[in-house]
mmCIF file of C-alpha atoms in Angstrom:
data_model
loop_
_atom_site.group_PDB
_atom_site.id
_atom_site.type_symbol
_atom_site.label_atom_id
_atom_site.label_comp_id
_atom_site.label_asym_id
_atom_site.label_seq_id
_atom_site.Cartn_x
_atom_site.Cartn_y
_atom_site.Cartn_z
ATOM 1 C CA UNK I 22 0.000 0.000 0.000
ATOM 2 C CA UNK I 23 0.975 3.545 -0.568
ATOM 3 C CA UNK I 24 1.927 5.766 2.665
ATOM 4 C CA UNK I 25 3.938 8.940 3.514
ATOM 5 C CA UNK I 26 6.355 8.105 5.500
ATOM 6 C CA UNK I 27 9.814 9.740 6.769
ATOM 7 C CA UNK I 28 12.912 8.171 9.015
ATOM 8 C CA UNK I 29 14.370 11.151 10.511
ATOM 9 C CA UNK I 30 13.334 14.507 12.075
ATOM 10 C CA UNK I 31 13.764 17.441 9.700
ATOM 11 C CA UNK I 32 11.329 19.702 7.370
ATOM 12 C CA UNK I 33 8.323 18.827 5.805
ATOM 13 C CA UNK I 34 9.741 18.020 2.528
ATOM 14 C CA UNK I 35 11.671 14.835 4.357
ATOM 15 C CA UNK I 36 8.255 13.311 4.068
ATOM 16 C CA UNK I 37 7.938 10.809 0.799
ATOM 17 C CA UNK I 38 5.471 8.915 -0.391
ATOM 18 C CA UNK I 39 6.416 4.810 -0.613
ATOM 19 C CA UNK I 40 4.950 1.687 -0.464
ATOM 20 C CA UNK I 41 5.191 -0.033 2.822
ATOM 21 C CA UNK I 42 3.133 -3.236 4.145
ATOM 22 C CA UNK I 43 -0.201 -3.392 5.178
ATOM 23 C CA UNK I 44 -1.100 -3.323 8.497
ATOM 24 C CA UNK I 45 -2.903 -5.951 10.470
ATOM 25 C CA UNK I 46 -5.562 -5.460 13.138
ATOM 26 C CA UNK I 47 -4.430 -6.826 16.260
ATOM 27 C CA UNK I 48 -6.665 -7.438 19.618
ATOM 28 C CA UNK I 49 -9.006 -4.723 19.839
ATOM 29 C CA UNK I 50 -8.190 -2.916 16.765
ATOM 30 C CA UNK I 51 -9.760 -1.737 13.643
ATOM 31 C CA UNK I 52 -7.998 -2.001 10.289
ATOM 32 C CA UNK I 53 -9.407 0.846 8.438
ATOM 33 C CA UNK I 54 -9.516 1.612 4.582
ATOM 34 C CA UNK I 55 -8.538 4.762 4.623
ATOM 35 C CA UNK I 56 -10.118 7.560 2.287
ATOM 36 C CA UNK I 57 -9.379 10.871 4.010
ATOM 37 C CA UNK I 58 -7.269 12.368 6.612
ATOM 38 C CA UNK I 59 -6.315 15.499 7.619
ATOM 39 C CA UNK I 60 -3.476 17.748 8.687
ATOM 40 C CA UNK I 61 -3.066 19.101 12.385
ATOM 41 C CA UNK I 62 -0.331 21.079 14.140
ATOM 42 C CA UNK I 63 1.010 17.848 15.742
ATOM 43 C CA UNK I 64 1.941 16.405 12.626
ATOM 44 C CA UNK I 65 4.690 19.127 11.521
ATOM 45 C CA UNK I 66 6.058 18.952 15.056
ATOM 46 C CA UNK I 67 6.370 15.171 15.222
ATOM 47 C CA UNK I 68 7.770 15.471 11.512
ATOM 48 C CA UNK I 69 10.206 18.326 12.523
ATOM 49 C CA UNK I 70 10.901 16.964 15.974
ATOM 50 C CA UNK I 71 10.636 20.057 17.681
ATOM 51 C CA UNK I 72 10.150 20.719 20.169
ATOM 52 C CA UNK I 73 13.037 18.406 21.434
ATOM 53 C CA UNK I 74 10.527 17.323 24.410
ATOM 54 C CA UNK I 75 8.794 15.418 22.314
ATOM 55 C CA UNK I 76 11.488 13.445 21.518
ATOM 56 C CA UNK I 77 12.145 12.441 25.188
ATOM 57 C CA UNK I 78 8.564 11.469 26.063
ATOM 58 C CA UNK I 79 8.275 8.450 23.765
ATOM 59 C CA UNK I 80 8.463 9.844 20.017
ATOM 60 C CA UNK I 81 11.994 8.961 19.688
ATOM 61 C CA UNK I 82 15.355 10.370 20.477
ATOM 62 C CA UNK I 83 17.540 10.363 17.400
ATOM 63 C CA UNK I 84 14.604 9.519 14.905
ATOM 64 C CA UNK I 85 11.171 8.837 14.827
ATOM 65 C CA UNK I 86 9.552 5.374 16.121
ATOM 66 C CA UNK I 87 6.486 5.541 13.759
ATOM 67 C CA UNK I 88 7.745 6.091 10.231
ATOM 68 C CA UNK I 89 3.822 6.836 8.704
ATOM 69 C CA UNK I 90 2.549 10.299 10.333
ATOM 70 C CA UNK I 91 -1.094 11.471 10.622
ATOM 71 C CA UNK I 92 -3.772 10.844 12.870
ATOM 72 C CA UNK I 93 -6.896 12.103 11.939
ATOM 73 C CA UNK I 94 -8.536 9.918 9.810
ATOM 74 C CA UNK I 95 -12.289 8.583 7.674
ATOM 75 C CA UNK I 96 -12.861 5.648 6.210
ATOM 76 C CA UNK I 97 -14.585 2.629 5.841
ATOM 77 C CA UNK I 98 -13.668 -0.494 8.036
ATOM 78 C CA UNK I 99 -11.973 -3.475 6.284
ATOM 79 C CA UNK I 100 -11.642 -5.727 9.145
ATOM 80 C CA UNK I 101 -11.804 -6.310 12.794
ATOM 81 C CA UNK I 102 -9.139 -7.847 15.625
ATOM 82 C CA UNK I 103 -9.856 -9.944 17.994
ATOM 83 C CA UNK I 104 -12.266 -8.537 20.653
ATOM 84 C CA UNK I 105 -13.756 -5.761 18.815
ATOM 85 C CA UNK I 106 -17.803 -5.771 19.110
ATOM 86 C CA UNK I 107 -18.221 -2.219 17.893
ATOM 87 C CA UNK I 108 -18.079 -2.232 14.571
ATOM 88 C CA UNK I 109 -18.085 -5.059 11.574
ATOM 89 C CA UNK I 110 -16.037 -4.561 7.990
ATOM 90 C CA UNK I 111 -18.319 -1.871 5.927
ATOM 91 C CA UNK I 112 -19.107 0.439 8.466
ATOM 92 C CA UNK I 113 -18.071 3.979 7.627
ATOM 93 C CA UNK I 114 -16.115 5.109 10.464
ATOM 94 C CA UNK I 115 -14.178 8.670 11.572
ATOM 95 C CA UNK I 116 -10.980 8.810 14.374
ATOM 96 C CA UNK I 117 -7.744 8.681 15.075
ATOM 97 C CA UNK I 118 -5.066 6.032 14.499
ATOM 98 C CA UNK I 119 -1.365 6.046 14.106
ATOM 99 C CA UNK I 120 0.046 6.553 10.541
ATOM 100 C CA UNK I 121 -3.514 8.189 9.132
ATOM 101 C CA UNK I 122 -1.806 9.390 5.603
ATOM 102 C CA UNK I 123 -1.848 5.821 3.921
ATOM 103 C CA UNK I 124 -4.056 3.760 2.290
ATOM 104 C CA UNK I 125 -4.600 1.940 5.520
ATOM 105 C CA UNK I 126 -4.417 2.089 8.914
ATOM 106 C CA UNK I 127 -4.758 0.372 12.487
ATOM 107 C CA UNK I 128 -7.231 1.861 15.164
ATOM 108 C CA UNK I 129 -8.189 1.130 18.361
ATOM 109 C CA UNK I 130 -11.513 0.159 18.836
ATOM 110 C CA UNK I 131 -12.584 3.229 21.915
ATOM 111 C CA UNK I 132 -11.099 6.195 19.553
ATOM 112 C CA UNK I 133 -13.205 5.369 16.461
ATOM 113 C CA UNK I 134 -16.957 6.239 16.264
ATOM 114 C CA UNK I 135 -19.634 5.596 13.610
ATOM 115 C CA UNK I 136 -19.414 8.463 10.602
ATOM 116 C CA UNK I 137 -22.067 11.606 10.752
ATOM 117 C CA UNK I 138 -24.034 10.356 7.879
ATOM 118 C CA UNK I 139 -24.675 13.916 6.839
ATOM 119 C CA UNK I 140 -20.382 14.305 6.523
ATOM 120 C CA UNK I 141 -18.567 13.039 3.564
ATOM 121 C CA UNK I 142 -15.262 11.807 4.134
ATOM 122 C CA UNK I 143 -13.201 15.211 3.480
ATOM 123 C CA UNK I 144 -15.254 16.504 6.264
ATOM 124 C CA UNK I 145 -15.706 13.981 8.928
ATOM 125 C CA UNK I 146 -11.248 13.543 8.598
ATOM 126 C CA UNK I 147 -11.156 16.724 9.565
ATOM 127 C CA UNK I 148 -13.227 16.440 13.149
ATOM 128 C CA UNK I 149 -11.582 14.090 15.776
ATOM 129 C CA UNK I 150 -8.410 15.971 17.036
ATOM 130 C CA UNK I 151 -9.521 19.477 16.476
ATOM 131 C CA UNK I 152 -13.159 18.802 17.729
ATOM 132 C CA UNK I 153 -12.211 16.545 20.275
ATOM 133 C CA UNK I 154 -10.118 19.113 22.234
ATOM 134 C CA UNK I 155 -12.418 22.243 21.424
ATOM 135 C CA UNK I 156 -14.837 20.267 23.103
ATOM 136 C CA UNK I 157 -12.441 19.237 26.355
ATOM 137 C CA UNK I 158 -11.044 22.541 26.431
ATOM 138 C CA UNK I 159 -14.941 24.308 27.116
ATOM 139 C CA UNK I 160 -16.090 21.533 29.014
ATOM 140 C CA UNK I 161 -13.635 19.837 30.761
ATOM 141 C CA UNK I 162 -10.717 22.424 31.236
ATOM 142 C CA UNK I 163 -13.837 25.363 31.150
ATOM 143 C CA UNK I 164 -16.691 24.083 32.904
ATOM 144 C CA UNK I 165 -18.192 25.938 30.701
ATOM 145 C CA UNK I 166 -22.059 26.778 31.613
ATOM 146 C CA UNK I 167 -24.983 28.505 29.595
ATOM 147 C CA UNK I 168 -24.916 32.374 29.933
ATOM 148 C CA UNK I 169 -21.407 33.054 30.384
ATOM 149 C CA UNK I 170 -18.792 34.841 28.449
ATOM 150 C CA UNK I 171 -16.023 32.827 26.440
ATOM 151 C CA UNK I 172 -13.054 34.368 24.575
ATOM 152 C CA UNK I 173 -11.487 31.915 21.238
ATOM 153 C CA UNK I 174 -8.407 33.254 20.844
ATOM 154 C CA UNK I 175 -7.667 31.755 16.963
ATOM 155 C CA UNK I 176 -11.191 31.361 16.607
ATOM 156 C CA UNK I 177 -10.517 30.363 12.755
ATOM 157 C CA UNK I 178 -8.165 28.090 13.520
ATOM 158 C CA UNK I 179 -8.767 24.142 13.438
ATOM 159 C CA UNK I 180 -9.965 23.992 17.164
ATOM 160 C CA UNK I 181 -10.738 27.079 16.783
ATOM 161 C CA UNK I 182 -13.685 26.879 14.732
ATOM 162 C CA UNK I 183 -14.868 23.937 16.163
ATOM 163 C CA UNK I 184 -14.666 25.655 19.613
ATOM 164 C CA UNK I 185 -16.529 28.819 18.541
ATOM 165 C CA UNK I 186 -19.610 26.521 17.270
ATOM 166 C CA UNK I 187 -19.034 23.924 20.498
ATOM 167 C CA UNK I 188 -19.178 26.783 22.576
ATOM 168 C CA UNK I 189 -22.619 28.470 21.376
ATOM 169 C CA UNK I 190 -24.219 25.112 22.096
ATOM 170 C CA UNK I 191 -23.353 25.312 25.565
ATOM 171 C CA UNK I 192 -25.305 28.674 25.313
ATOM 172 C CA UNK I 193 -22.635 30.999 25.327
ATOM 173 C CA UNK I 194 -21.655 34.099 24.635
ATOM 174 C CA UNK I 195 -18.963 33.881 22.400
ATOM 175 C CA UNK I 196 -16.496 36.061 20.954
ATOM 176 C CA UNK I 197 -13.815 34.774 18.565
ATOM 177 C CA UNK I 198 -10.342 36.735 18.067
ATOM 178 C CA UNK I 199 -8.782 36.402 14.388
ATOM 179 C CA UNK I 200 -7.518 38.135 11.459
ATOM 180 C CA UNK I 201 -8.766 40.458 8.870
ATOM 181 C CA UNK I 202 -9.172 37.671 6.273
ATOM 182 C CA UNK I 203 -11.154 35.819 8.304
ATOM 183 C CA UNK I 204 -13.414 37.893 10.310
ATOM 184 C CA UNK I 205 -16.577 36.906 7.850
ATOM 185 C CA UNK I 206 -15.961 33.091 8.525
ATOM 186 C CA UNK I 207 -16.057 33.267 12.383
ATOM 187 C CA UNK I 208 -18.987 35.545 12.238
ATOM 188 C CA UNK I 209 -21.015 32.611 10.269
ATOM 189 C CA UNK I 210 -20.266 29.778 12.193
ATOM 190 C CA UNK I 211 -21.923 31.805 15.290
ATOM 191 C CA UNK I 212 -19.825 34.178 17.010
ATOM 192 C CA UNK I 213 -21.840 36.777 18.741
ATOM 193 C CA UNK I 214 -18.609 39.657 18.085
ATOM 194 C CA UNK I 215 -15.143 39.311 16.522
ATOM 195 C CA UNK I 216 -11.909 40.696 17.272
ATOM 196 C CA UNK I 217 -9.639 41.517 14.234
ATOM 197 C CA UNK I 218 -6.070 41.505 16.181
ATOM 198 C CA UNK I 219 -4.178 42.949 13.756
ATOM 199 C CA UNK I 220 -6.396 46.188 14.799
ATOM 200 C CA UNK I 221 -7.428 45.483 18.245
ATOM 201 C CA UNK I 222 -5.900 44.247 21.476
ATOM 202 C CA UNK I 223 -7.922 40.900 22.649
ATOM 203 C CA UNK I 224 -6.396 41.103 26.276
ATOM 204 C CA UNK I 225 -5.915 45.055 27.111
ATOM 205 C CA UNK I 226 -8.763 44.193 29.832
ATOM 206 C CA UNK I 227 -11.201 46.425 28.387
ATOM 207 C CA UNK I 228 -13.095 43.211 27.902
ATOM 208 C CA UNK I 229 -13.031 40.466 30.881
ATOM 209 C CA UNK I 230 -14.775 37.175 30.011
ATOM 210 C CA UNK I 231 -15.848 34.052 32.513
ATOM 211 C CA UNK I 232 -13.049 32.207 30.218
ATOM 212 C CA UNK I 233 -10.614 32.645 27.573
ATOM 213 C CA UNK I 234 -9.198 29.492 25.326
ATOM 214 C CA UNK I 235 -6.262 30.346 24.099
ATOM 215 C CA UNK I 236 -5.689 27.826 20.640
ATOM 216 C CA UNK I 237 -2.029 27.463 19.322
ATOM 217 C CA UNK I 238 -1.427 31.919 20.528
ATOM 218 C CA UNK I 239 1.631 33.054 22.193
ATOM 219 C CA UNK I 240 0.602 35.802 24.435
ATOM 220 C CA UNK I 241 2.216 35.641 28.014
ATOM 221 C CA UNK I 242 -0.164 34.239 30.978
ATOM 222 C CA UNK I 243 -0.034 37.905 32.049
ATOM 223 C CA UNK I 244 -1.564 38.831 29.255
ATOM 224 C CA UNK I 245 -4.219 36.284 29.112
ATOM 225 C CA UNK I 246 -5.451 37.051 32.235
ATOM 226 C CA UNK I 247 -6.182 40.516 31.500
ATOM 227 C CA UNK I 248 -9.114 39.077 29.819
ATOM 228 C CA UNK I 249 -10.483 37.608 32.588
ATOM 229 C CA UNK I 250 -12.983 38.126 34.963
ATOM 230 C CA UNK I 251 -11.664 37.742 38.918
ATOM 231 C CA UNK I 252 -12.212 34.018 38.970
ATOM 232 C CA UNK I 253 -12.709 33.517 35.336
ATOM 233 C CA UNK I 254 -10.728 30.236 33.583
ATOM 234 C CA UNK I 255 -8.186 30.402 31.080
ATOM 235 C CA UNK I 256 -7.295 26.696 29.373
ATOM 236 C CA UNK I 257 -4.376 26.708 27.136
ATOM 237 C CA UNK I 258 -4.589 24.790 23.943
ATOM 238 C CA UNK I 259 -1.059 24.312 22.684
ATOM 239 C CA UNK I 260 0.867 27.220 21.977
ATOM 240 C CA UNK I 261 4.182 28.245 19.667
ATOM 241 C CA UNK I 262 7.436 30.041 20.336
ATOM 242 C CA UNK I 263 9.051 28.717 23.791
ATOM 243 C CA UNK I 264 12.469 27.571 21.905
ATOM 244 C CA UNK I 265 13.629 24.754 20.435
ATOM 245 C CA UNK I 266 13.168 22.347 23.791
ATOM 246 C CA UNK I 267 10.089 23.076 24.903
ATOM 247 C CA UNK I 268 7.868 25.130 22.694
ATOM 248 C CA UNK I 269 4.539 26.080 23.439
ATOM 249 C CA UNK I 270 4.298 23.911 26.790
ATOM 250 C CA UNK I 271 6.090 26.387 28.807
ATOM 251 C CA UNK I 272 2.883 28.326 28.841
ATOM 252 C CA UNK I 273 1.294 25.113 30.095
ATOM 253 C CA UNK I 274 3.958 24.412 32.564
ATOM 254 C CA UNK I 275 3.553 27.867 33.920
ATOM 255 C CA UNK I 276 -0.290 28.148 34.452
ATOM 256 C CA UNK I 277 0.065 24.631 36.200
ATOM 257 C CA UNK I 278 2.788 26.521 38.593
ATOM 258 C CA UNK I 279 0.964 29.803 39.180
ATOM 259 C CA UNK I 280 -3.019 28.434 39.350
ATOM 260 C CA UNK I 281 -2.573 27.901 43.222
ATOM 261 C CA UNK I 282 -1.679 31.194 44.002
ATOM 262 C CA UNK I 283 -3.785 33.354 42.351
ATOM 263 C CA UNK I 284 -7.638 33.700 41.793
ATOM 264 C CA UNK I 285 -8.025 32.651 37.784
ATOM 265 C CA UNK I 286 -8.390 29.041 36.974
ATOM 266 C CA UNK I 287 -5.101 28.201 35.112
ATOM 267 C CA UNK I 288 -5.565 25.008 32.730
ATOM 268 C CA UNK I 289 -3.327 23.106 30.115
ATOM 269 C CA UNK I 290 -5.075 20.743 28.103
ATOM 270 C CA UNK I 291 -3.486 17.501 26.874
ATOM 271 C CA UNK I 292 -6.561 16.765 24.936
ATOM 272 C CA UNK I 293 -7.542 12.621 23.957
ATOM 273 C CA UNK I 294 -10.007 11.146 21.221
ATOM 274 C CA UNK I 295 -12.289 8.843 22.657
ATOM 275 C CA UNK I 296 -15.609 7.118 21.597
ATOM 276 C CA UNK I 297 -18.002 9.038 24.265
ATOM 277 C CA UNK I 298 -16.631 11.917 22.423
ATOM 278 C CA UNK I 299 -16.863 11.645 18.981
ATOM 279 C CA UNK I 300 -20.116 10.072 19.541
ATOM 280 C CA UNK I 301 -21.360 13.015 21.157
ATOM 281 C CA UNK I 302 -20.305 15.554 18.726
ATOM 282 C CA UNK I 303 -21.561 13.146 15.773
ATOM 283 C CA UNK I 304 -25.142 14.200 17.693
ATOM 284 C CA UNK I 305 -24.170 17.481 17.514
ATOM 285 C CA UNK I 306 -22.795 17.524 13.562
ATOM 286 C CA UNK I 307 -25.805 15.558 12.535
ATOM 287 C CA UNK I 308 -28.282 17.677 14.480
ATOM 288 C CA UNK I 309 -26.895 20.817 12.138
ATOM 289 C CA UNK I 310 -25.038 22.102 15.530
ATOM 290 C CA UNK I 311 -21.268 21.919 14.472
ATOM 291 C CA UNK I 312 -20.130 22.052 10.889
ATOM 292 C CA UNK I 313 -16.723 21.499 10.278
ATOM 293 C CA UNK I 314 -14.685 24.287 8.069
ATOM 294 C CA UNK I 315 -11.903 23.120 5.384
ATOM 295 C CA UNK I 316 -9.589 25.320 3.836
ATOM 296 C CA UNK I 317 -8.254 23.733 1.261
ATOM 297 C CA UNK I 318 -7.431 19.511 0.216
ATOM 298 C CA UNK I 319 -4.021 17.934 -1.189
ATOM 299 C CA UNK I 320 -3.784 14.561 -2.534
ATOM 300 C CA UNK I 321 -2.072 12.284 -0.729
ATOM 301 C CA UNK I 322 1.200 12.455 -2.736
ATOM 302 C CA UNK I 323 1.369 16.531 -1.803
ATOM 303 C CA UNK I 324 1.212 15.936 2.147
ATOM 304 C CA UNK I 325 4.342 17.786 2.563
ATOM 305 C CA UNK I 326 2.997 20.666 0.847
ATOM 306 C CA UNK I 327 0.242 20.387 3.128
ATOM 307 C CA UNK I 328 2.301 20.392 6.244
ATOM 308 C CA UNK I 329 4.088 23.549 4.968
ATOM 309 C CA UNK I 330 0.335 25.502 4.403
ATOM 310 C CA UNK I 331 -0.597 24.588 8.056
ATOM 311 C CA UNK I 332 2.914 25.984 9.121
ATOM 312 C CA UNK I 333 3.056 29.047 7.014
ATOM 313 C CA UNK I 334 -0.185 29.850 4.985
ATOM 314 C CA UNK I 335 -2.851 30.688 7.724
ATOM 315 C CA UNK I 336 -5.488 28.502 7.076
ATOM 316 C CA UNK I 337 -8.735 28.792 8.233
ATOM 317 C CA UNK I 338 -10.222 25.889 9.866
ATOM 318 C CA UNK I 339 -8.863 22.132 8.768
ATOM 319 C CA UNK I 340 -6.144 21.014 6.062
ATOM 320 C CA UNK I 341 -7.505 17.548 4.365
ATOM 321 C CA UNK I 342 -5.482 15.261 2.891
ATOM 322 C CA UNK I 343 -7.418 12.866 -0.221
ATOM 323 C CA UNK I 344 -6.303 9.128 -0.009
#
């Protein structure tokens, strides 16, 4: 089968399409045929290997373990391991796995879920990750309730967009903070106001809000909190900048540190895919609730190019990848 694959740690265009062997579903997996994936900020980190944390925590040291990349992935399934009662070969199914950008791929059982039948496959590869931790992020890191006031920093973003719709169905006030170029878009997937940052300040404090997700920024914790109301929440959803060794996570590191002593509610989210999840936001998608945004799709040969649009281009809502 045909797969992108790459066997060290360097820039996107290290990634190469080659044929490698098809997996097998072992006990309680899911071999899935594969027709869509999509692109996430993960993927260009784990290709690049920065930050260099990453590479101590499991992903590999001098190279990486797992020579196919991607996660998010649609498809239909082709056959079942031993122990798997969920699903039966034929069912249209949407998730994560490991190596997502082939023609095939291995899931567990508990992070795949039945398709939306009103999604095609383009769409429905572009919900677990980003959905899955917009929707932690408001209600687990949040405890987010109806009436209250939420800031989405990167509110066209992957989980971005998904956490601007997510959050008006928790009956919200919402406002999202983006660019010009985008202001329209987060305005018709429900935002009650937008901030254009190139113009305005999201955090000066003229505002305050109950709580403020912060998706993939890089504004200080002192700034964030500007934003927020005396005991308001702020979860942090990734992050860039840091350096080379830790990136993004010192943010997290730092609102773990500095939550006890202070009023706000500092969160980090290390966000998982799970069953209960994508089964609840498949209610949601096919209910007309949560629609999810692509910016553009790459065959599966052009992945690399991909990778480099998420890192550089600006997209607005999900990269998909065409198997």
């Amino acid at each position: 089968m045909k797969a992108i694959v790459h066997d060290s740690y360097g820039p996107p265009d290290l990634l190469r399409l080659e044929e490698v062997a098809r997996p097998v579903a072992g006990r309680g997996e899911v071999l899935v045929k594969v027709h869509a994936a999509s692109v996430d900020p993960g993927v260009w980190h784990l290709t690049t290997g920065r930050p260099y944390l990453l590479r101590a925590v499991g992903f590999g040291l001098r190279a990486p373990k797992t020579r196919v990349r991607g996660t998010d992935a649609a498809g239909r399934v082709e056959a079942v391991g031993p122990d798997v009662t969920r699903f039966r070969p034929g069912d249209e199914v949407y998730g994560t796995c490991q190596g997502a950008f082939a023609e095939y791929a291995c899931a567990k059982e508990g992070s795949l879920a039945l398709k939306p039948t009103n999604l095609d496959f383009e769409q429905a590869a572009a919900v677990p990750v980003s959905a899955c931790t917009a929707l932690q992020a408001l209600r687990d890191g949040g405890r987010l309730k109806s009436g209250r006031r939420v800031l989405v920093i990167g509110a066209s973003g992957g989980v971005g967009t998904f956490a601007v719709q997510l959050a008006k169905t928790f009956d919200a006030h919402v406002t999202g903070v983006c660019r010009t170029a985008h202001t329209d878009l987060v305005r018709s997937i429900g935002a009650d106001e937008v901030i254009d940052y190139t113009r305005e300040d999201p955090t000066d404090g003229a505002r305050r809000y109950d709580l403020v997700v912060d998706t993939g920024g890089n504004r200080s914790l002192a700034r964030l909190r500007r934003a927020l109301i005396p005991h308001g929440t702020l979860v942090i959803v990734g992050g860039e900048g840091g350096g080379r060794w830790f990136g993004g996570t010192n943010r997290e590191l730092g609102a773990l540190l500095l939550s006890p002593f202070v009023g706000h509610r500092l969160r980090g989210l290390v966000a998982t895919q799970r069953h209960s999840d994508l089964a609840s936001l498949t209610e949601l998608i096919e209910a007309g609730s949560v629609t999810p945004v692509i910016d553009r799709t790459y065959p599966l040969a052009e992945v690399p190019s991909a990778v480099r649009h998420l890192r550089e281009g600006h997209p607005h809502g999900k990269i998909v990848v065409r198997i």
